[in-house]
Amino acid sequence: MGPPPKKKLSAGAIVAIVLGSLVVVGALGYATKAGLDGVTGSFPEATHELVVPETLLAGRYTLVSDLSDTQGKEIEDTPDFTVKDARAAVGQYKGEDDATLVLSGMYGRIRNGESSRASILQGAATDKGSTLVVRPREFTPAGYGVTVSCQVTTSKDALGTTTLPMCAWGDDNTAAAVALVTPETATTDPEDIDLAALAETTVKIRTEIRKPIR
């Protein structure tokens, strides 16, 4: 009779899983433990910030909720000796075919952007209920000059096991993660996720939301 068909999660279930697992990315606080060794030097000048726009990628994704002042407070309130003047930028977006895109990050004066990028992913991978299946891979999409790291975790709960791909970047002023999940990719084999495509989406989003401080 063959294997049973894969389940298709509802949009509501996708939102609950993605927000619960990724939106705060308490990972940013992981730098407190992981980033202290060898921390030297001064903090960079604050030249850029992150915004949470009403739409992303030419209107493909529409803002459902700006969570910067709610869930984002956990990012701002987590002690991190590698960051000064941290402010959160957190948003939930909806796209076609019940796609859920979550942007979770911060801006400020970041002593080591590369370390923050790694900390974001490590924190998400060690979140309760998460299992790292595809280890972080680095991508530098052509034409952007930005390196992002991407990984795939799975999250297990009463609804079953959900595939959660995400990418992250870090620089002198900004560090953020982008997670993009659809009802179909949520049940896709983690090894089959196109991380290169998500990396390109991530750097495009970075270009749209990373703005010079006026």
PDB file of C-alpha atoms in Angstrom:
ATOM      1  CA  MET A   1       0.000   0.000   0.000  1.00  0.00           C
ATOM      2  CA  GLY A   2       3.022   2.255   0.345  1.00  0.00           C
ATOM      3  CA  PRO A   3       3.862   4.763   3.070  1.00  0.00           C
ATOM      4  CA  PRO A   4       1.132   7.046   4.394  1.00  0.00           C
ATOM      5  CA  PRO A   5       1.039  10.543   2.885  1.00  0.00           C
ATOM      6  CA  LYS A   6       2.915  13.255   4.734  1.00  0.00           C
ATOM      7  CA  LYS A   7       0.812  15.479   6.914  1.00  0.00           C
ATOM      8  CA  LYS A   8       0.268  19.091   5.908  1.00  0.00           C
ATOM      9  CA  LEU A   9       0.331  21.452   8.844  1.00  0.00           C
ATOM     10  CA  SER A  10      -2.150  24.298   9.003  1.00  0.00           C
ATOM     11  CA  ALA A  11      -1.030  27.918   8.820  1.00  0.00           C
ATOM     12  CA  GLY A  12      -1.960  28.359  12.487  1.00  0.00           C
ATOM     13  CA  ALA A  13       0.191  25.425  13.522  1.00  0.00           C
ATOM     14  CA  ILE A  14       3.110  26.740  11.479  1.00  0.00           C
ATOM     15  CA  VAL A  15       2.895  30.155  13.141  1.00  0.00           C
ATOM     16  CA  ALA A  16       2.758  28.635  16.619  1.00  0.00           C
ATOM     17  CA  ILE A  17       5.750  26.377  15.996  1.00  0.00           C
ATOM     18  CA  VAL A  18       7.924  28.989  14.309  1.00  0.00           C
ATOM     19  CA  LEU A  19       7.191  31.711  16.831  1.00  0.00           C
ATOM     20  CA  GLY A  20       7.651  29.357  19.759  1.00  0.00           C
ATOM     21  CA  SER A  21      10.956  28.021  18.502  1.00  0.00           C
ATOM     22  CA  LEU A  22      12.583  30.932  16.714  1.00  0.00           C
ATOM     23  CA  VAL A  23      11.081  34.344  17.247  1.00  0.00           C
ATOM     24  CA  VAL A  24      12.983  35.288  20.356  1.00  0.00           C
ATOM     25  CA  VAL A  25      16.108  33.418  19.290  1.00  0.00           C
ATOM     26  CA  GLY A  26      17.279  33.609  22.892  1.00  0.00           C
ATOM     27  CA  ALA A  27      20.354  32.503  21.051  1.00  0.00           C
ATOM     28  CA  LEU A  28      21.474  36.103  21.087  1.00  0.00           C
ATOM     29  CA  GLY A  29      21.945  35.749  24.819  1.00  0.00           C
ATOM     30  CA  TYR A  30      24.110  32.694  24.280  1.00  0.00           C
ATOM     31  CA  ALA A  31      26.954  35.044  23.442  1.00  0.00           C
ATOM     32  CA  THR A  32      27.099  35.841  27.149  1.00  0.00           C
ATOM     33  CA  LYS A  33      28.440  32.349  27.736  1.00  0.00           C
ATOM     34  CA  ALA A  34      30.092  31.560  24.430  1.00  0.00           C
ATOM     35  CA  GLY A  35      31.485  34.921  23.420  1.00  0.00           C
ATOM     36  CA  LEU A  36      33.388  36.072  26.483  1.00  0.00           C
ATOM     37  CA  ASP A  37      36.612  34.154  25.899  1.00  0.00           C
ATOM     38  CA  GLY A  38      39.123  36.381  24.225  1.00  0.00           C
ATOM     39  CA  VAL A  39      36.853  39.428  24.108  1.00  0.00           C
ATOM     40  CA  THR A  40      39.143  42.416  23.620  1.00  0.00           C
ATOM     41  CA  GLY A  41      39.114  45.765  21.892  1.00  0.00           C
ATOM     42  CA  SER A  42      36.616  48.571  21.634  1.00  0.00           C
ATOM     43  CA  PHE A  43      33.073  48.547  20.336  1.00  0.00           C
ATOM     44  CA  PRO A  44      32.413  49.765  16.772  1.00  0.00           C
ATOM     45  CA  GLU A  45      30.593  52.982  16.025  1.00  0.00           C
ATOM     46  CA  ALA A  46      26.824  52.726  15.620  1.00  0.00           C
ATOM     47  CA  THR A  47      26.139  53.488  11.961  1.00  0.00           C
ATOM     48  CA  HIS A  48      23.225  51.176  11.048  1.00  0.00           C
ATOM     49  CA  GLU A  49      19.943  49.982  12.519  1.00  0.00           C
ATOM     50  CA  LEU A  50      17.274  47.424  11.643  1.00  0.00           C
ATOM     51  CA  VAL A  51      13.707  48.304  10.715  1.00  0.00           C
ATOM     52  CA  VAL A  52      10.601  46.103  10.560  1.00  0.00           C
ATOM     53  CA  PRO A  53       8.848  47.199   7.342  1.00  0.00           C
ATOM     54  CA  GLU A  54       5.239  46.565   6.375  1.00  0.00           C
ATOM     55  CA  THR A  55       6.306  44.357   3.463  1.00  0.00           C
ATOM     56  CA  LEU A  56       9.396  42.457   2.363  1.00  0.00           C
ATOM     57  CA  LEU A  57      10.752  41.330  -0.995  1.00  0.00           C
ATOM     58  CA  ALA A  58       8.596  43.484  -3.253  1.00  0.00           C
ATOM     59  CA  GLY A  59       5.422  42.756  -1.346  1.00  0.00           C
ATOM     60  CA  ARG A  60       5.787  38.978  -1.293  1.00  0.00           C
ATOM     61  CA  TYR A  61       5.585  39.006   2.509  1.00  0.00           C
ATOM     62  CA  THR A  62       3.267  41.188   4.567  1.00  0.00           C
ATOM     63  CA  LEU A  63       3.796  42.103   8.200  1.00  0.00           C
ATOM     64  CA  VAL A  64       1.398  40.358  10.557  1.00  0.00           C
ATOM     65  CA  SER A  65       2.897  41.537  13.827  1.00  0.00           C
ATOM     66  CA  ASP A  66       5.823  43.715  14.920  1.00  0.00           C
ATOM     67  CA  LEU A  67       7.021  41.942  18.060  1.00  0.00           C
ATOM     68  CA  SER A  68      10.013  44.159  18.764  1.00  0.00           C
ATOM     69  CA  ASP A  69       8.476  45.678  21.903  1.00  0.00           C
ATOM     70  CA  THR A  70       7.088  42.386  23.267  1.00  0.00           C
ATOM     71  CA  GLN A  71       9.040  39.199  22.556  1.00  0.00           C
ATOM     72  CA  GLY A  72      11.933  41.397  21.487  1.00  0.00           C
ATOM     73  CA  LYS A  73      12.344  42.661  25.029  1.00  0.00           C
ATOM     74  CA  GLU A  74      13.958  39.356  25.939  1.00  0.00           C
ATOM     75  CA  ILE A  75      16.709  40.115  23.448  1.00  0.00           C
ATOM     76  CA  GLU A  76      17.252  43.598  24.845  1.00  0.00           C
ATOM     77  CA  ASP A  77      17.161  42.479  28.464  1.00  0.00           C
ATOM     78  CA  THR A  78      19.553  39.528  28.099  1.00  0.00           C
ATOM     79  CA  PRO A  79      23.014  40.513  29.392  1.00  0.00           C
ATOM     80  CA  ASP A  80      25.616  40.265  26.634  1.00  0.00           C
ATOM     81  CA  PHE A  81      29.080  41.680  27.191  1.00  0.00           C
ATOM     82  CA  THR A  82      29.796  41.583  23.442  1.00  0.00           C
ATOM     83  CA  VAL A  83      27.029  44.060  22.563  1.00  0.00           C
ATOM     84  CA  LYS A  84      26.269  47.631  23.614  1.00  0.00           C
ATOM     85  CA  ASP A  85      23.030  49.580  23.195  1.00  0.00           C
ATOM     86  CA  ALA A  86      21.100  46.551  21.906  1.00  0.00           C
ATOM     87  CA  ARG A  87      17.659  47.102  20.399  1.00  0.00           C
ATOM     88  CA  ALA A  88      15.404  44.348  19.102  1.00  0.00           C
ATOM     89  CA  ALA A  89      13.860  44.018  15.656  1.00  0.00           C
ATOM     90  CA  VAL A  90      11.362  41.150  15.522  1.00  0.00           C
ATOM     91  CA  GLY A  91       8.596  40.628  13.007  1.00  0.00           C
ATOM     92  CA  GLN A  92       6.229  37.921  11.810  1.00  0.00           C
ATOM     93  CA  TYR A  93       5.285  37.975   8.121  1.00  0.00           C
ATOM     94  CA  LYS A  94       2.814  36.066   5.972  1.00  0.00           C
ATOM     95  CA  GLY A  95       3.352  35.070   2.355  1.00  0.00           C
ATOM     96  CA  GLU A  96       1.581  33.090  -0.329  1.00  0.00           C
ATOM     97  CA  ASP A  97       0.542  29.488   0.315  1.00  0.00           C
ATOM     98  CA  ASP A  98       0.445  30.068   4.082  1.00  0.00           C
ATOM     99  CA  ALA A  99       4.181  30.767   4.256  1.00  0.00           C
ATOM    100  CA  THR A 100       5.407  32.135   7.576  1.00  0.00           C
ATOM    101  CA  LEU A 101       8.543  34.273   7.666  1.00  0.00           C
ATOM    102  CA  VAL A 102      10.023  35.312  10.964  1.00  0.00           C
ATOM    103  CA  LEU A 103      12.703  37.959  11.336  1.00  0.00           C
ATOM    104  CA  SER A 104      14.397  37.992  14.735  1.00  0.00           C
ATOM    105  CA  GLY A 105      17.376  40.180  15.460  1.00  0.00           C
ATOM    106  CA  MET A 106      18.965  43.150  17.100  1.00  0.00           C
ATOM    107  CA  TYR A 107      21.016  46.204  16.312  1.00  0.00           C
ATOM    108  CA  GLY A 108      23.551  48.143  18.329  1.00  0.00           C
ATOM    109  CA  ARG A 109      27.319  48.068  18.690  1.00  0.00           C
ATOM    110  CA  ILE A 110      28.470  44.492  18.213  1.00  0.00           C
ATOM    111  CA  ARG A 111      32.029  43.592  19.069  1.00  0.00           C
ATOM    112  CA  ASN A 112      32.160  40.422  16.977  1.00  0.00           C
ATOM    113  CA  GLY A 113      29.459  40.025  14.338  1.00  0.00           C
ATOM    114  CA  GLU A 114      30.716  36.636  13.195  1.00  0.00           C
ATOM    115  CA  SER A 115      30.502  35.300  16.740  1.00  0.00           C
ATOM    116  CA  SER A 116      26.976  36.695  17.114  1.00  0.00           C
ATOM    117  CA  ARG A 117      25.950  34.965  13.893  1.00  0.00           C
ATOM    118  CA  ALA A 118      27.211  31.640  15.206  1.00  0.00           C
ATOM    119  CA  SER A 119      25.578  32.215  18.592  1.00  0.00           C
ATOM    120  CA  ILE A 120      22.178  32.816  17.028  1.00  0.00           C
ATOM    121  CA  LEU A 121      22.265  29.451  15.280  1.00  0.00           C
ATOM    122  CA  GLN A 122      23.715  27.618  18.246  1.00  0.00           C
ATOM    123  CA  GLY A 123      21.066  29.009  20.546  1.00  0.00           C
ATOM    124  CA  ALA A 124      18.274  27.985  18.186  1.00  0.00           C
ATOM    125  CA  ALA A 125      19.754  24.497  17.853  1.00  0.00           C
ATOM    126  CA  THR A 126      19.928  24.021  21.613  1.00  0.00           C
ATOM    127  CA  ASP A 127      16.468  25.427  22.299  1.00  0.00           C
ATOM    128  CA  LYS A 128      14.219  23.047  24.226  1.00  0.00           C
ATOM    129  CA  GLY A 129      12.674  20.514  21.876  1.00  0.00           C
ATOM    130  CA  SER A 130      15.002  21.365  18.969  1.00  0.00           C
ATOM    131  CA  THR A 131      17.413  18.978  17.297  1.00  0.00           C
ATOM    132  CA  LEU A 132      20.130  20.129  14.917  1.00  0.00           C
ATOM    133  CA  VAL A 133      19.890  17.973  11.784  1.00  0.00           C
ATOM    134  CA  VAL A 134      21.770  19.967   9.128  1.00  0.00           C
ATOM    135  CA  ARG A 135      24.817  21.662  10.626  1.00  0.00           C
ATOM    136  CA  PRO A 136      25.524  25.337   9.836  1.00  0.00           C
ATOM    137  CA  ARG A 137      26.781  26.008   6.326  1.00  0.00           C
ATOM    138  CA  GLU A 138      28.204  29.294   5.094  1.00  0.00           C
ATOM    139  CA  PHE A 139      26.916  30.985   1.952  1.00  0.00           C
ATOM    140  CA  THR A 140      28.028  34.192   0.245  1.00  0.00           C
ATOM    141  CA  PRO A 141      25.373  34.917  -2.398  1.00  0.00           C
ATOM    142  CA  ALA A 142      26.758  36.607  -5.508  1.00  0.00           C
ATOM    143  CA  GLY A 143      26.445  40.370  -5.671  1.00  0.00           C
ATOM    144  CA  TYR A 144      25.945  41.046  -1.951  1.00  0.00           C
ATOM    145  CA  GLY A 145      29.345  40.598  -0.323  1.00  0.00           C
ATOM    146  CA  VAL A 146      27.716  39.209   2.808  1.00  0.00           C
ATOM    147  CA  THR A 147      28.270  35.788   4.344  1.00  0.00           C
ATOM    148  CA  VAL A 148      25.359  34.109   6.096  1.00  0.00           C
ATOM    149  CA  SER A 149      25.204  30.820   7.958  1.00  0.00           C
ATOM    150  CA  CYS A 150      22.238  28.486   7.533  1.00  0.00           C
ATOM    151  CA  GLN A 151      21.100  25.342   9.298  1.00  0.00           C
ATOM    152  CA  VAL A 152      18.068  23.100   9.690  1.00  0.00           C
ATOM    153  CA  THR A 153      16.641  21.935  12.994  1.00  0.00           C
ATOM    154  CA  THR A 154      13.635  19.828  13.784  1.00  0.00           C
ATOM    155  CA  SER A 155      11.134  20.571  16.522  1.00  0.00           C
ATOM    156  CA  LYS A 156       9.069  17.810  18.089  1.00  0.00           C
ATOM    157  CA  ASP A 157       5.788  18.414  19.876  1.00  0.00           C
ATOM    158  CA  ALA A 158       2.270  17.046  20.057  1.00  0.00           C
ATOM    159  CA  LEU A 159       1.749  17.831  16.380  1.00  0.00           C
ATOM    160  CA  GLY A 160       4.739  15.740  15.342  1.00  0.00           C
ATOM    161  CA  THR A 161       8.161  16.672  14.006  1.00  0.00           C
ATOM    162  CA  THR A 162       8.539  19.952  12.139  1.00  0.00           C
ATOM    163  CA  THR A 163      11.438  20.998   9.899  1.00  0.00           C
ATOM    164  CA  LEU A 164      12.730  24.507  10.675  1.00  0.00           C
ATOM    165  CA  PRO A 165      15.318  26.054   8.316  1.00  0.00           C
ATOM    166  CA  MET A 166      16.944  29.345   9.217  1.00  0.00           C
ATOM    167  CA  CYS A 167      19.834  31.612   8.235  1.00  0.00           C
ATOM    168  CA  ALA A 168      21.664  34.275  10.228  1.00  0.00           C
ATOM    169  CA  TRP A 169      24.084  37.128   9.680  1.00  0.00           C
ATOM    170  CA  GLY A 170      26.146  39.333  11.964  1.00  0.00           C
ATOM    171  CA  ASP A 171      28.130  42.539  11.420  1.00  0.00           C
ATOM    172  CA  ASP A 172      29.351  45.515  13.451  1.00  0.00           C
ATOM    173  CA  ASN A 173      25.845  46.864  14.006  1.00  0.00           C
ATOM    174  CA  THR A 174      23.284  44.180  13.195  1.00  0.00           C
ATOM    175  CA  ALA A 175      22.694  40.481  13.856  1.00  0.00           C
ATOM    176  CA  ALA A 176      19.546  38.623  12.900  1.00  0.00           C
ATOM    177  CA  ALA A 177      17.987  35.343  11.879  1.00  0.00           C
ATOM    178  CA  VAL A 178      15.451  34.675   9.138  1.00  0.00           C
ATOM    179  CA  ALA A 179      13.236  31.600   9.270  1.00  0.00           C
ATOM    180  CA  LEU A 180      10.925  30.747   6.389  1.00  0.00           C
ATOM    181  CA  VAL A 181       8.483  27.847   6.693  1.00  0.00           C
ATOM    182  CA  THR A 182       5.513  26.667   4.651  1.00  0.00           C
ATOM    183  CA  PRO A 183       3.109  23.814   5.390  1.00  0.00           C
ATOM    184  CA  GLU A 184       5.031  21.792   2.788  1.00  0.00           C
ATOM    185  CA  THR A 185       8.596  22.523   3.937  1.00  0.00           C
ATOM    186  CA  ALA A 186       7.559  21.910   7.543  1.00  0.00           C
ATOM    187  CA  THR A 187       7.277  18.217   6.713  1.00  0.00           C
ATOM    188  CA  THR A 188      10.170  18.055   4.221  1.00  0.00           C
ATOM    189  CA  ASP A 189      13.229  15.935   4.942  1.00  0.00           C
ATOM    190  CA  PRO A 190      15.746  18.407   6.450  1.00  0.00           C
ATOM    191  CA  GLU A 191      18.419  17.250   4.008  1.00  0.00           C
ATOM    192  CA  ASP A 192      16.198  18.308   1.114  1.00  0.00           C
ATOM    193  CA  ILE A 193      15.851  21.943   2.202  1.00  0.00           C
ATOM    194  CA  ASP A 194      17.416  24.380  -0.276  1.00  0.00           C
ATOM    195  CA  LEU A 195      19.596  26.379   2.089  1.00  0.00           C
ATOM    196  CA  ALA A 196      21.326  28.242  -0.735  1.00  0.00           C
ATOM    197  CA  ALA A 197      17.962  29.693  -1.769  1.00  0.00           C
ATOM    198  CA  LEU A 198      17.168  30.674   1.819  1.00  0.00           C
ATOM    199  CA  ALA A 199      20.606  32.291   2.114  1.00  0.00           C
ATOM    200  CA  GLU A 200      19.856  34.463  -0.913  1.00  0.00           C
ATOM    201  CA  THR A 201      16.465  35.391   0.511  1.00  0.00           C
ATOM    202  CA  THR A 202      18.167  36.313   3.780  1.00  0.00           C
ATOM    203  CA  VAL A 203      20.717  38.676   2.245  1.00  0.00           C
ATOM    204  CA  LYS A 204      17.952  40.336   0.210  1.00  0.00           C
ATOM    205  CA  ILE A 205      15.990  40.907   3.409  1.00  0.00           C
ATOM    206  CA  ARG A 206      19.117  42.231   5.106  1.00  0.00           C
ATOM    207  CA  THR A 207      19.485  44.790   2.307  1.00  0.00           C
ATOM    208  CA  GLU A 208      15.891  45.937   2.833  1.00  0.00           C
ATOM    209  CA  ILE A 209      15.910  46.224   6.618  1.00  0.00           C
ATOM    210  CA  ARG A 210      19.465  47.359   7.428  1.00  0.00           C
ATOM    211  CA  LYS A 211      19.400  51.142   7.214  1.00  0.00           C
ATOM    212  CA  PRO A 212      21.912  53.926   7.971  1.00  0.00           C
ATOM    213  CA  ILE A 213      21.188  55.759  11.224  1.00  0.00           C
ATOM    214  CA  ARG A 214      20.027  59.275  10.406  1.00  0.00           C
TER     215      ARG A 214
END
